[in-house]
Short mmCIF file of C-alpha atoms in Angstrom, two decimals:
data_model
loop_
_atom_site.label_atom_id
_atom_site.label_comp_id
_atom_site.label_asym_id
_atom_site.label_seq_id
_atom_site.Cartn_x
_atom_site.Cartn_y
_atom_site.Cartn_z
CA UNK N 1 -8.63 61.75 96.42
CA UNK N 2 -5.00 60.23 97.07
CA UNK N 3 -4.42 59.71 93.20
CA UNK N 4 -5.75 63.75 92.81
CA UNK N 5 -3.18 64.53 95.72
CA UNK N 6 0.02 62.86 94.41
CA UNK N 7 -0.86 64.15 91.05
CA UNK N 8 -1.09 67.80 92.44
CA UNK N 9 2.11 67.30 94.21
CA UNK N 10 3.92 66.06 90.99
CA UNK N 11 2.75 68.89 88.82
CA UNK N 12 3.56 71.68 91.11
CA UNK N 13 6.98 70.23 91.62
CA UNK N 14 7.20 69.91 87.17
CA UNK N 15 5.74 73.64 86.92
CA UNK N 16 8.26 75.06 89.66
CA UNK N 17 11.31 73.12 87.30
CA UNK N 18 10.23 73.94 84.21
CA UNK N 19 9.08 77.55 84.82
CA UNK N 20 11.91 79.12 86.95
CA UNK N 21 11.65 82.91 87.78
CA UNK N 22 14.86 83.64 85.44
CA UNK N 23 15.24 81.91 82.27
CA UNK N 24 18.85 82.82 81.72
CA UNK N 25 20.22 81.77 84.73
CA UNK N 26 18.35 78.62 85.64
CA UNK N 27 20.30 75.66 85.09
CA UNK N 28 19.48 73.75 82.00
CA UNK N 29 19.42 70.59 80.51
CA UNK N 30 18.90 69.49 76.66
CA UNK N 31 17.42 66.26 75.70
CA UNK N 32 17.94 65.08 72.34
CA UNK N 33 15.63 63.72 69.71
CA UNK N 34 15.56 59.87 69.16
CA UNK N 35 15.26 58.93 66.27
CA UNK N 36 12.03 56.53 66.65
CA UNK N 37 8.34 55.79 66.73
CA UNK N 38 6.80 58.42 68.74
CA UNK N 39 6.03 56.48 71.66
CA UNK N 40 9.67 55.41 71.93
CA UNK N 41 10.48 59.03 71.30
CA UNK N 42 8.04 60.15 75.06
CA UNK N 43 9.51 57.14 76.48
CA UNK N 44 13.32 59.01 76.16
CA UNK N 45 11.79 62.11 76.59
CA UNK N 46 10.64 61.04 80.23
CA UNK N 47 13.93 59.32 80.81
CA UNK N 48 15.07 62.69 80.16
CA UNK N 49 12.69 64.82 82.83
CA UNK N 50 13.44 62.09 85.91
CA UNK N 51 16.80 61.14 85.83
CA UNK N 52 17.99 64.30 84.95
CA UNK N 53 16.12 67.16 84.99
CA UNK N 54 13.84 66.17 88.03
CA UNK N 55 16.85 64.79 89.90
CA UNK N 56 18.77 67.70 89.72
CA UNK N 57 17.08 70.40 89.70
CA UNK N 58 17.28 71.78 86.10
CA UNK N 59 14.77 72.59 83.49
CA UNK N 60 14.44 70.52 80.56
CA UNK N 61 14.44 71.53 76.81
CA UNK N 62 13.78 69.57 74.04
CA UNK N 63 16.31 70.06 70.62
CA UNK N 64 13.55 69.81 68.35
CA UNK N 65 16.01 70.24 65.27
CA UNK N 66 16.05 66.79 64.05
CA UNK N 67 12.71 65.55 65.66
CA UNK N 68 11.16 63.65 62.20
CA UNK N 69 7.65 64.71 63.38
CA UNK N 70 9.04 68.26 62.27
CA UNK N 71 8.22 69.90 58.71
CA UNK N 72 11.10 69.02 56.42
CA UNK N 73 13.06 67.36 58.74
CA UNK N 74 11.91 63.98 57.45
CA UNK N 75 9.07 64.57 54.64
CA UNK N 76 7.24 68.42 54.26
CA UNK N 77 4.59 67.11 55.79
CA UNK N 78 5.45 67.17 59.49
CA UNK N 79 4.19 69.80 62.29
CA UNK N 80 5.70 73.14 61.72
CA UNK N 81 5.89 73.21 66.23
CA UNK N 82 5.99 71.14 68.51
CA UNK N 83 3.23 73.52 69.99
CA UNK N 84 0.96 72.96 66.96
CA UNK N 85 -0.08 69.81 68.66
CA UNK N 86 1.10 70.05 72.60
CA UNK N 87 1.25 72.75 75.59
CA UNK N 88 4.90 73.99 75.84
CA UNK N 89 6.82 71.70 78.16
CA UNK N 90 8.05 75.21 79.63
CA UNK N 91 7.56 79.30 79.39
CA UNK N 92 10.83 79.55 78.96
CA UNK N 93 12.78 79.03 75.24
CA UNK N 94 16.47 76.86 74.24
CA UNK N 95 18.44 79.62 72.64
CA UNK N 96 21.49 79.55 70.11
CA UNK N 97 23.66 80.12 73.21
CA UNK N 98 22.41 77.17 75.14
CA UNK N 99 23.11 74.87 72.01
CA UNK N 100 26.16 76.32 71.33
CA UNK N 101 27.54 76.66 75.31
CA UNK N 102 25.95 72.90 76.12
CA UNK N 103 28.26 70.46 77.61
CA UNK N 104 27.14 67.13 76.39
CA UNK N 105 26.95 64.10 78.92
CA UNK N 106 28.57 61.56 79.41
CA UNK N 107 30.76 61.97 76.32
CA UNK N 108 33.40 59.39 77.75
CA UNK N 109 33.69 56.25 79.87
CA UNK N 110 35.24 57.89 82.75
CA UNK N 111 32.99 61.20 83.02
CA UNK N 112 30.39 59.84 85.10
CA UNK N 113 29.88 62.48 88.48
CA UNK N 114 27.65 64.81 87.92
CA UNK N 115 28.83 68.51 88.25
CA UNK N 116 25.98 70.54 89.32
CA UNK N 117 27.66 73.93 88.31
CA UNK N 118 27.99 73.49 84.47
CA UNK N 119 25.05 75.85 83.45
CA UNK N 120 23.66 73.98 80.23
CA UNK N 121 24.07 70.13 80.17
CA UNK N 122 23.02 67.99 76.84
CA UNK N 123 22.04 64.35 77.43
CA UNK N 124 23.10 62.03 75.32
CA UNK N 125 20.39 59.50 74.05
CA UNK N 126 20.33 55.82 75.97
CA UNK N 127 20.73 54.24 72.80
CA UNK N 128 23.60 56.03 71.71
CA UNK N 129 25.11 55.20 75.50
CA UNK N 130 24.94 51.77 74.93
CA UNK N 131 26.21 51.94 71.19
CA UNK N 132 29.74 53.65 72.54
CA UNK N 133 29.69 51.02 75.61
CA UNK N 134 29.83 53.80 77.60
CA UNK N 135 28.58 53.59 81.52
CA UNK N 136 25.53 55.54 82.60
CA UNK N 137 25.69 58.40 84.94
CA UNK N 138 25.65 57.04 88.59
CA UNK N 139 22.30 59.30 89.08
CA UNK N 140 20.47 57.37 85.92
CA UNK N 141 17.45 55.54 87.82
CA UNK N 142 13.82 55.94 87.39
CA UNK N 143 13.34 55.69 91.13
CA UNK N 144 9.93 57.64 92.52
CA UNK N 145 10.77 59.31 95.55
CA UNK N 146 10.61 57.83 98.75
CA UNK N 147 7.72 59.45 99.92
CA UNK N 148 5.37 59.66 97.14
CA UNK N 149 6.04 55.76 96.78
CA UNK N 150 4.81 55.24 100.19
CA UNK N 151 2.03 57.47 99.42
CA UNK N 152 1.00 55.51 96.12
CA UNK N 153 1.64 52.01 96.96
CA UNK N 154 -1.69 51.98 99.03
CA UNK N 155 -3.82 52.59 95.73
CA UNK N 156 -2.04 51.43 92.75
CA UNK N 157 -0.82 48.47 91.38
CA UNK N 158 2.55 49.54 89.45
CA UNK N 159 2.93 52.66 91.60
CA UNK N 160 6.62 53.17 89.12
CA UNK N 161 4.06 52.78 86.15
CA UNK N 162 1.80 55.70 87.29
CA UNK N 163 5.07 57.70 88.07
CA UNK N 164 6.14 57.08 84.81
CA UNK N 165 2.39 58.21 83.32
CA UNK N 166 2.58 61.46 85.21
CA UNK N 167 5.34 62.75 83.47
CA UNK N 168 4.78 61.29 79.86
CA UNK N 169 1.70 62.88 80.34
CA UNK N 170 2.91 66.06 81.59
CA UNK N 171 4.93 66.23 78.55
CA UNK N 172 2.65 65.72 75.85
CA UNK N 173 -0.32 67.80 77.24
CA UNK N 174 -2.37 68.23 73.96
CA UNK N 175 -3.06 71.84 73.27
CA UNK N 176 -7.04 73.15 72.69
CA UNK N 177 -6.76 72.25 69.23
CA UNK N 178 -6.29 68.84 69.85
CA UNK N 179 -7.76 68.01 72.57
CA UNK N 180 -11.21 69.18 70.61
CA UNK N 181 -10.39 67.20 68.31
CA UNK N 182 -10.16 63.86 70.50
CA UNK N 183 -13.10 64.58 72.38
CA UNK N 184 -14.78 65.13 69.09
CA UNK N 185 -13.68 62.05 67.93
CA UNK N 186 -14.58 60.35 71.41
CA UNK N 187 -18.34 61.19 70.83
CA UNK N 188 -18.21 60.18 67.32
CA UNK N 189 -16.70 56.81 67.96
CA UNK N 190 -19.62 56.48 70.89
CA UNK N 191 -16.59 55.76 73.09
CA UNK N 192 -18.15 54.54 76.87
CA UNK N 193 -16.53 52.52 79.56
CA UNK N 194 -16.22 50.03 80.65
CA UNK N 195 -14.65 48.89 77.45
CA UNK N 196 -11.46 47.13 76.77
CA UNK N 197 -8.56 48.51 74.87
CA UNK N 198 -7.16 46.11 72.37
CA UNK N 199 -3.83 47.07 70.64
CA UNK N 200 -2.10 44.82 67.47
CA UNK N 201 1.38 46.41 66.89
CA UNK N 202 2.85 44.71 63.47
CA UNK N 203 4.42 45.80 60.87
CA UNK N 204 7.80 46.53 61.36
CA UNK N 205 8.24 45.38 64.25
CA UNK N 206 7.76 42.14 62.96
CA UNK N 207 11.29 41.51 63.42
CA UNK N 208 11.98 42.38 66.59
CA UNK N 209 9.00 41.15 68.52
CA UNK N 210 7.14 37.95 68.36
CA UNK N 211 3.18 38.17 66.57
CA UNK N 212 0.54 36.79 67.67
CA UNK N 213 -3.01 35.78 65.87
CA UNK N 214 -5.94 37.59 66.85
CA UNK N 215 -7.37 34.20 68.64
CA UNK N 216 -4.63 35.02 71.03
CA UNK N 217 -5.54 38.42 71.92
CA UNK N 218 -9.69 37.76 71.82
CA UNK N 219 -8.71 35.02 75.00
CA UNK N 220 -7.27 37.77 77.27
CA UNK N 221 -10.64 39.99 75.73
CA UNK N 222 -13.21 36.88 76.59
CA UNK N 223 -11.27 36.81 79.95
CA UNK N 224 -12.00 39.86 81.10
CA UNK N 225 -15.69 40.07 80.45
CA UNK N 226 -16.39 36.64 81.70
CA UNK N 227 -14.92 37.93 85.04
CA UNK N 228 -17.55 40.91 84.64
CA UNK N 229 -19.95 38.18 84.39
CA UNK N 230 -19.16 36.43 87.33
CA UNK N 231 -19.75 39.56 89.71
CA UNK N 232 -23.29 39.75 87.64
CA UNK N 233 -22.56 42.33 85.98
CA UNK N 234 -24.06 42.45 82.19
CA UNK N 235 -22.44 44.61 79.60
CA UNK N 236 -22.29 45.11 75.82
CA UNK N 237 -19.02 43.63 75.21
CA UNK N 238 -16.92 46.83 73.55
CA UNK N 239 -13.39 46.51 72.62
CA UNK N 240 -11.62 49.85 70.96
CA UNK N 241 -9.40 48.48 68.78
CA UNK N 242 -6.01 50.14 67.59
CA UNK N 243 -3.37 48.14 65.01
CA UNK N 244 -1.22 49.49 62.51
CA UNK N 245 -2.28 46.52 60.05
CA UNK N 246 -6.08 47.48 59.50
CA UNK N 247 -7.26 45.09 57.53
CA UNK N 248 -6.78 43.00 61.03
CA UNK N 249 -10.20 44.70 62.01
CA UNK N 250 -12.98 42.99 59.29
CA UNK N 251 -11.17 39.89 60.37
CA UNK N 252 -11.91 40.19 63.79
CA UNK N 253 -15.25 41.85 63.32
CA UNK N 254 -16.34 38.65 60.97
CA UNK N 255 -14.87 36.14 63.22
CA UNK N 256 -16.12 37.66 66.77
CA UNK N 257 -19.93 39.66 66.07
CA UNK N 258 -20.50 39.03 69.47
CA UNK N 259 -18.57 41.55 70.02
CA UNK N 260 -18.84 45.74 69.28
CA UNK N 261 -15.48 47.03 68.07
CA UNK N 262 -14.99 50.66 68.21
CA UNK N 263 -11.89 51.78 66.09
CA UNK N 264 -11.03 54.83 64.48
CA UNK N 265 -11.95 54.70 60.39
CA UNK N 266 -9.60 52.76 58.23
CA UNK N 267 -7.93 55.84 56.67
CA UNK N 268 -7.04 57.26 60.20
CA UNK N 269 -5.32 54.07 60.69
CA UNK N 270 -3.79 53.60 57.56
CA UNK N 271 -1.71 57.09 58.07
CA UNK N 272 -0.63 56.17 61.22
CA UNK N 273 0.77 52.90 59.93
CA UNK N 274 5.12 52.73 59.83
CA UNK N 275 5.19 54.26 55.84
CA UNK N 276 3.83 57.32 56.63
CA UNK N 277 4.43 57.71 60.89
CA UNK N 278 6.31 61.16 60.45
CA UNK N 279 3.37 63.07 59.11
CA UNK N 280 1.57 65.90 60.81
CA UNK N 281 -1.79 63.79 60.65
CA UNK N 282 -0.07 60.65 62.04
CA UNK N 283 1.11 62.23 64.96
CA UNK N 284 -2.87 63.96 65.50
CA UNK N 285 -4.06 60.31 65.25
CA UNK N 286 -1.56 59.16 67.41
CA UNK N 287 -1.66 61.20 70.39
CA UNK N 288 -5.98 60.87 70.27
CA UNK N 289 -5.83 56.84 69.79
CA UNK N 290 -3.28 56.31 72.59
CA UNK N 291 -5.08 58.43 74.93
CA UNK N 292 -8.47 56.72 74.13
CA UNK N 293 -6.48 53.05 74.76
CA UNK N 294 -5.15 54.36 78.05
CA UNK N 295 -8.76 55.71 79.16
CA UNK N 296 -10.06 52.00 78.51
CA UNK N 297 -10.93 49.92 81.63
CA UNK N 298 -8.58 47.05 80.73
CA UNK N 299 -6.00 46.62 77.92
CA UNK N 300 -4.96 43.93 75.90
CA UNK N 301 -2.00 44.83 74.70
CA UNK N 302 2.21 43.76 73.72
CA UNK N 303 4.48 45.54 76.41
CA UNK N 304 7.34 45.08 73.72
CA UNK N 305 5.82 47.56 72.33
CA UNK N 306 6.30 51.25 73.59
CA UNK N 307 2.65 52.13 72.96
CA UNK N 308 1.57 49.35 74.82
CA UNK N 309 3.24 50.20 77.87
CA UNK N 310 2.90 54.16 76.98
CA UNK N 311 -0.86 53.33 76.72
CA UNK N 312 -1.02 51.54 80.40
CA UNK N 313 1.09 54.12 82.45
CA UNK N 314 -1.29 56.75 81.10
CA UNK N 315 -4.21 54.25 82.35
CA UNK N 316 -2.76 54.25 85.52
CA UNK N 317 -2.62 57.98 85.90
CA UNK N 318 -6.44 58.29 84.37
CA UNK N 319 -7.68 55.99 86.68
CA UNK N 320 -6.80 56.85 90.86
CA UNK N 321 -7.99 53.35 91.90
CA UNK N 322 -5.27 50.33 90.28
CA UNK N 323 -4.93 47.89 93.16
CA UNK N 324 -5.16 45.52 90.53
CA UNK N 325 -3.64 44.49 87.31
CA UNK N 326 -5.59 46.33 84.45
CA UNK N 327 -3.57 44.71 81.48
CA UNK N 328 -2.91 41.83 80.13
CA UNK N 329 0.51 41.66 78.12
CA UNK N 330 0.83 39.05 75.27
CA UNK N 331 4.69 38.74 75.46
CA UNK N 332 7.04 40.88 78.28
CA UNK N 333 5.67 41.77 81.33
CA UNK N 334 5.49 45.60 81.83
CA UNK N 335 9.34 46.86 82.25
CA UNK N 336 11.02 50.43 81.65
CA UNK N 337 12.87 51.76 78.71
CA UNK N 338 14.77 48.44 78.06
CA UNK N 339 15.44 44.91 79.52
CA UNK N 340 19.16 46.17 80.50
CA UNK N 341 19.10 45.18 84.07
CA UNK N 342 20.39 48.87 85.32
CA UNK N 343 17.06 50.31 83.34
CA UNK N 344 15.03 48.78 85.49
CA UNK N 345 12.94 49.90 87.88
CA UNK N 346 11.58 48.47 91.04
CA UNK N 347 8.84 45.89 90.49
CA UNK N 348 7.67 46.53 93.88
CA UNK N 349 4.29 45.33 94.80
CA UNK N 350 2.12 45.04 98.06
CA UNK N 351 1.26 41.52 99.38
CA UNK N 352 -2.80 41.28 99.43
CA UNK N 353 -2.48 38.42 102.16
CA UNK N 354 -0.78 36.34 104.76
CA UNK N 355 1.26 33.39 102.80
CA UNK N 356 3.25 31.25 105.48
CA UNK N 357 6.24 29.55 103.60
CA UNK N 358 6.19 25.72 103.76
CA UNK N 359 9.76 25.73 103.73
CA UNK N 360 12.71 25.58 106.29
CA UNK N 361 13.78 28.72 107.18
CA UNK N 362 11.38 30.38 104.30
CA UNK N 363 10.21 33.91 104.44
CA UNK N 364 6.65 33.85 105.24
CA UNK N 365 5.01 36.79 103.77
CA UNK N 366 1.81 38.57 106.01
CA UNK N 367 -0.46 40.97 104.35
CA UNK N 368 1.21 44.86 103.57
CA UNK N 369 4.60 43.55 103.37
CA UNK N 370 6.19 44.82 100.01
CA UNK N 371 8.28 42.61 98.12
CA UNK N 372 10.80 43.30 95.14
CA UNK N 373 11.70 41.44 92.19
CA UNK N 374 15.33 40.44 92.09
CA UNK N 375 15.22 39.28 88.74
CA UNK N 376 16.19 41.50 85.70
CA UNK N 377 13.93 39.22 83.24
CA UNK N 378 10.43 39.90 82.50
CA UNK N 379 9.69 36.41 81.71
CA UNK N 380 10.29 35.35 85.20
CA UNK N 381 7.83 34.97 87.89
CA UNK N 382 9.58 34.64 90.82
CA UNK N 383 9.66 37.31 93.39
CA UNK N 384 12.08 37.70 96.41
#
């Protein structure tokens, strides 16, 4: 009931921004493409709606002019709309004269207070802050409001996750087309929970991420069902499987039949691997198999990748009772946009009992108290 509540109060506040009485004289603000895999793409996209748009009161656009998902923007083909595949983000449309009127911001090191009566604003992408060395906007933080925070923190692990997977989700609404399709493909793939989500992000991100065998993954998968076990409870032990390298999936199949994977069928993958990701059909695939992942009862997952944490703050939004940790991450903990210490957000959490300190002059900690990370890296465990 809480989790139905805050959601409610989040999309009332997204439908009064996004759908003001007057199109042509709301304010406005224009988020650019970026030029990435999709789930990097929702990840700006949300950046985007909070810091900007929901922080200030203005309703965001999209530029869809360069978006590569777009027919003959990168191959011909792409989606012809963005509304082929998603609900409009608003009723309202970006005209020629808000392109062409749009002040763009930042657009130097010293323009960083926000003027509230410019009528069109254009955002500038993160990346393409950081590439100029310029300095963010003083209003750029993903902080959840005060109140729905205390209102959350009761009920959910990551409450910032779950604020984060309210508004990627609120942006890439499917439309009836495809949301038949995914539950079509739901009862076709026999999907039923509890199940664990299991995602193997290669390819080209090979180079920027560290890989890991599929032994490595199946002990965080054995993990979770041996807990299951524990509590009695006896399951048929179902993993739905996503990886852009399929031929991962006989491997694992051969090596684990103990085990029932569920993944979509090898040619599904193979166009939603990196050579052809700006497709029309890649995208479809996308959107269903991230959305199945995040509906799974635990993931197993890489938070280095976007998808990975894409996939978990949709979980957390899906489900409306996370008072515990429902992933497993193979590499980075679960952070925000990017591991520049002013991108992140709050690791606040909720102490689940009394711990005295055995210290002089420690901190002892009693049950309720909410403690913050001080530490801008995710491979550090120590909490202040």
């Amino acid at each position: 009931r809480q989790c139905q509540d805050l959601t409610e109060i989040v999309r009332n506040r997204l439908d009064y921004l996004q759908n003001p009485a007057n199109c042509s004289t709301a304010k406005k603000l224009i988020c650019d493409v970026w030029g990435a895999g999709m789930g990097s793409v929702v990840h700006h996209w949300v950046c985007c709606l909070i810091i900007y748009a929901y922080n200030t009161n203005r309703t965001m656009f999209i530029d869809l002019r360069e978006w590569p998902y777009l027919q003959g923007v990168t191959s011909k083909d792409g989606v012809k709309h963005f509304e082929d595949l998603f609900q409009p983000i608003s009723k309202c449309r970006l005209t020629d004269y808000d392109n062409k009127t749009a002040i763009t911001w930042p657009i130097s090191k010293s323009q960083l207070i926000y003027n509230h009566n410019i009528s069109v604003i254009r955002i500038l992408a993160i990346g393409k802050i950081y590439l100029d060395k310029l300095k963010l906007p003083q209003i750029f933080h993903f902080a959840l409001p005060t109140k729905l925070f205390y209102r959350t923190i009761d009920f959910k692990y990551q409450p910032i996750a779950c604020w984060i997977g309210l508004l990627a989700k609120h942006i890439i609404r499917p439309n009836d087309t495809l949301q038949q399709f995914s539950d079509q493909s739901r009862k076709k793939f026999k999907f039923q929970s509890p199940i664990v989500g299991l995602h193997i992000r290669r390819t080209d991100k090979r180079t920027a991420a560290k890989i890991f065998n599929v032994d490595q993954y199946m002990v965080k998968v054995k993990a979770f069902f041996n807990r299951l076990a524990k509590q009695s409870i006896q399951i048929e032990k179902r993993v739905f499987l996503i990886t852009d390298e399929p031929w991962l999936i006989n491997q694992l199949i051969k090596k684990y039949p103990d085990y029932h994977f569920i993944h979509p069928p090898i040619k599904q993958l193979t166009a939603s691997t990196f050579t052809s990701r700006y497709s029309a059909i890649h995208l479809k695939y996308f959107i269903r198999d991230l959305f199945l992942l995040a509906e799974c009862a635990y993931l197993v997952v890489t938070m280095s990748s976007n998808v990975g944490r894409l996939a978990y703050e949709l979980h957390e939004v899906i489900y409306s009772q996370t008072k515990s940790k429902h992933y497993t991450s193979l590499d980075d903990d679960y952070f925000i946009q990017g591991l520049y210490r002013n991108l992140q957000a709050p690791k606040i959490m909720q102490a689940n009992q009394d711990c005295r300190s055995n210290i002089l002059n420690g901190i002892s900690i009693v049950e309720g108290d909410l403690l913050d990370s001080c530490i801008s890296s995710n491979h550090s465990n120590t909490m202040y």
